Amino acid sequence: MESMFPPIAGVMVVMVLLAPVAASAQRAPAAIEAIAEEADQAFEEKRFGDALEAFTKAVNLAPEDASLWFGKGLSAFMLGQNDVAEAALTRALKLKPRMVQAAILLGELQYQAGRVADAVATYESIVPYAANDRRLIARLEQWRKDS
């Protein structure tokens, strides 16, 4: 099962994936903003354990912020804590169903766990918001063949 992400820790991938977190932190109260900035910094420095801890604090303070849940899920993913990652990404998508980055990562986790039907359903849920993403569409078509 080939991952959609090359070694996911690439700087450009990280910057693109964390963009929603940074944007959300700019709108948050000062305490949450400070924690989100700490989490972003830790993630950028590849201190994923520290990032996960900070994002966990942030979601406890702002449980309705989908981008913080996404940051928690991405950090957990980087640590190989796939159950934590999946739970956080699922929560992010419940709060913001159009969060394409969260759905892509959740679908990857589901596919890698052998849950191809779940991965297909996750990707299908975001196609309306990413219809021009040829890689996503190609990946979805391949997964449909695998299921």
Coordinates of C-alpha atoms in Angstrom, one line a residue:
M1 CA 0.0 0.0 0.0
E2 CA 1.7 3.1 -1.3
S3 CA 1.3 6.3 0.7
M4 CA 0.1 9.4 -1.1
F5 CA 2.7 11.3 0.8
P6 CA 6.4 10.8 0.1
P7 CA 8.2 10.6 3.5
I8 CA 5.6 12.9 5.0
A9 CA 7.9 15.0 7.0
G10 CA 8.9 17.0 4.0
V11 CA 8.9 20.7 4.8
M12 CA 6.4 21.7 2.0
V13 CA 3.9 19.0 3.0
V14 CA 4.1 20.1 6.6
M15 CA 3.6 23.8 5.7
V16 CA 0.6 23.0 3.6
L17 CA -0.9 20.6 6.1
L18 CA -0.5 23.0 9.0
A19 CA -1.8 26.1 7.2
P20 CA -5.3 25.6 8.7
V21 CA -3.9 25.5 12.2
A22 CA -1.9 28.7 11.8
A23 CA -5.0 30.5 10.3
S24 CA -7.2 29.3 13.2
A25 CA -4.7 30.3 15.8
Q26 CA -4.8 33.9 14.5
R27 CA -8.5 34.0 15.4
A28 CA -8.3 32.3 18.8
P29 CA -8.1 33.8 22.3
A30 CA -4.5 34.6 23.4
A31 CA -4.1 31.4 25.5
I32 CA -5.1 29.1 22.8
E33 CA -3.2 31.1 20.2
A34 CA 0.0 30.7 22.3
I35 CA -0.5 27.0 22.7
A36 CA -1.2 26.6 18.9
E37 CA 1.9 28.5 18.1
E38 CA 3.9 26.3 20.4
A39 CA 2.4 23.3 18.7
D40 CA 3.2 24.6 15.2
Q41 CA 6.8 25.4 16.3
A42 CA 7.3 21.9 17.7
F43 CA 5.9 20.3 14.6
E44 CA 8.1 22.4 12.3
E45 CA 11.1 21.3 14.4
K46 CA 10.0 17.7 14.1
R47 CA 9.3 17.5 17.8
F48 CA 6.1 15.6 17.2
G49 CA 5.7 14.4 20.8
D50 CA 5.8 18.0 22.0
A51 CA 3.5 19.1 19.2
L52 CA 1.0 16.3 20.1
E53 CA 1.0 17.4 23.7
A54 CA 0.5 21.1 22.8
F55 CA -2.3 20.3 20.3
T56 CA -4.0 18.1 23.0
K57 CA -3.9 21.0 25.4
A58 CA -5.3 23.3 22.7
V59 CA -8.2 21.0 21.8
N60 CA -9.1 20.7 25.5
L61 CA -9.4 24.5 25.6
A62 CA -11.1 24.9 22.2
P63 CA -12.9 21.6 21.4
E64 CA -14.8 23.1 18.5
D65 CA -11.7 24.1 16.6
A66 CA -11.3 21.6 13.7
S67 CA -7.9 22.9 12.7
L68 CA -6.5 22.1 16.2
W69 CA -7.9 18.6 16.0
F70 CA -6.3 18.3 12.6
G71 CA -2.9 19.3 14.1
K72 CA -3.4 16.8 16.9
G73 CA -4.1 14.1 14.3
L74 CA -1.2 15.0 12.1
S75 CA 1.2 15.0 15.1
A76 CA -0.1 11.6 16.3
F77 CA 0.3 10.3 12.7
M78 CA 3.9 11.4 12.6
L79 CA 4.5 9.5 15.9
G80 CA 2.8 6.3 14.5
Q81 CA 0.0 6.7 17.0
N82 CA -2.6 5.8 14.4
D83 CA -5.5 5.3 16.7
V84 CA -5.0 8.8 18.2
A85 CA -4.5 10.2 14.8
E86 CA -7.7 8.6 13.4
A87 CA -9.8 9.8 16.3
A88 CA -8.5 13.4 16.1
L89 CA -9.0 13.5 12.3
T90 CA -12.5 12.1 12.5
R91 CA -13.3 14.8 15.1
A92 CA -11.8 17.5 12.8
L93 CA -14.0 16.2 9.9
K94 CA -17.2 16.2 12.1
L95 CA -16.5 19.8 12.9
K96 CA -15.5 20.8 9.4
P97 CA -16.6 18.3 6.8
R98 CA -14.8 20.2 4.0
M99 CA -11.4 19.9 5.6
V100 CA -9.7 18.2 2.7
Q101 CA -6.3 17.8 4.4
A102 CA -7.9 15.9 7.3
A103 CA -9.8 13.6 5.0
I104 CA -6.8 12.9 2.9
L105 CA -4.8 11.9 5.9
L106 CA -7.6 9.9 7.5
G107 CA -8.2 8.0 4.2
E108 CA -4.5 7.2 4.1
L109 CA -4.6 5.8 7.6
Q110 CA -7.7 3.8 6.9
Y111 CA -6.2 2.4 3.7
Q112 CA -2.9 1.5 5.4
A113 CA -4.9 -0.3 8.1
G114 CA -6.5 -2.4 5.4
R115 CA -9.9 -0.7 5.7
V116 CA -10.2 0.1 2.0
A117 CA -14.0 0.6 2.1
D118 CA -13.6 3.2 4.9
A119 CA -10.8 4.9 2.9
V120 CA -13.0 5.0 -0.2
A121 CA -15.9 6.5 1.8
T122 CA -13.7 9.1 3.3
Y123 CA -12.2 10.2 0.0
E124 CA -15.7 10.2 -1.6
S125 CA -16.9 12.6 1.1
I126 CA -14.4 15.2 0.0
V127 CA -14.5 14.8 -3.8
P128 CA -17.0 17.7 -4.1
Y129 CA -14.5 20.0 -2.4
A130 CA -11.4 18.7 -4.2
A131 CA -12.8 17.8 -7.6
N132 CA -9.8 19.3 -9.4
D133 CA -7.2 17.3 -7.4
R134 CA -6.2 14.7 -10.0
R135 CA -4.0 12.8 -7.5
L136 CA -6.9 12.4 -5.1
I137 CA -9.3 11.3 -7.8
A138 CA -6.7 8.8 -9.2
R139 CA -6.1 7.5 -5.7
L140 CA -9.8 7.1 -5.1
E141 CA -10.2 5.2 -8.4
Q142 CA -7.4 2.8 -7.5
W143 CA -8.8 2.2 -4.1
R144 CA -12.2 1.5 -5.6
K145 CA -10.6 -1.2 -7.7
D146 CA -8.9 -2.6 -4.5
S147 CA -12.1 -2.9 -2.6

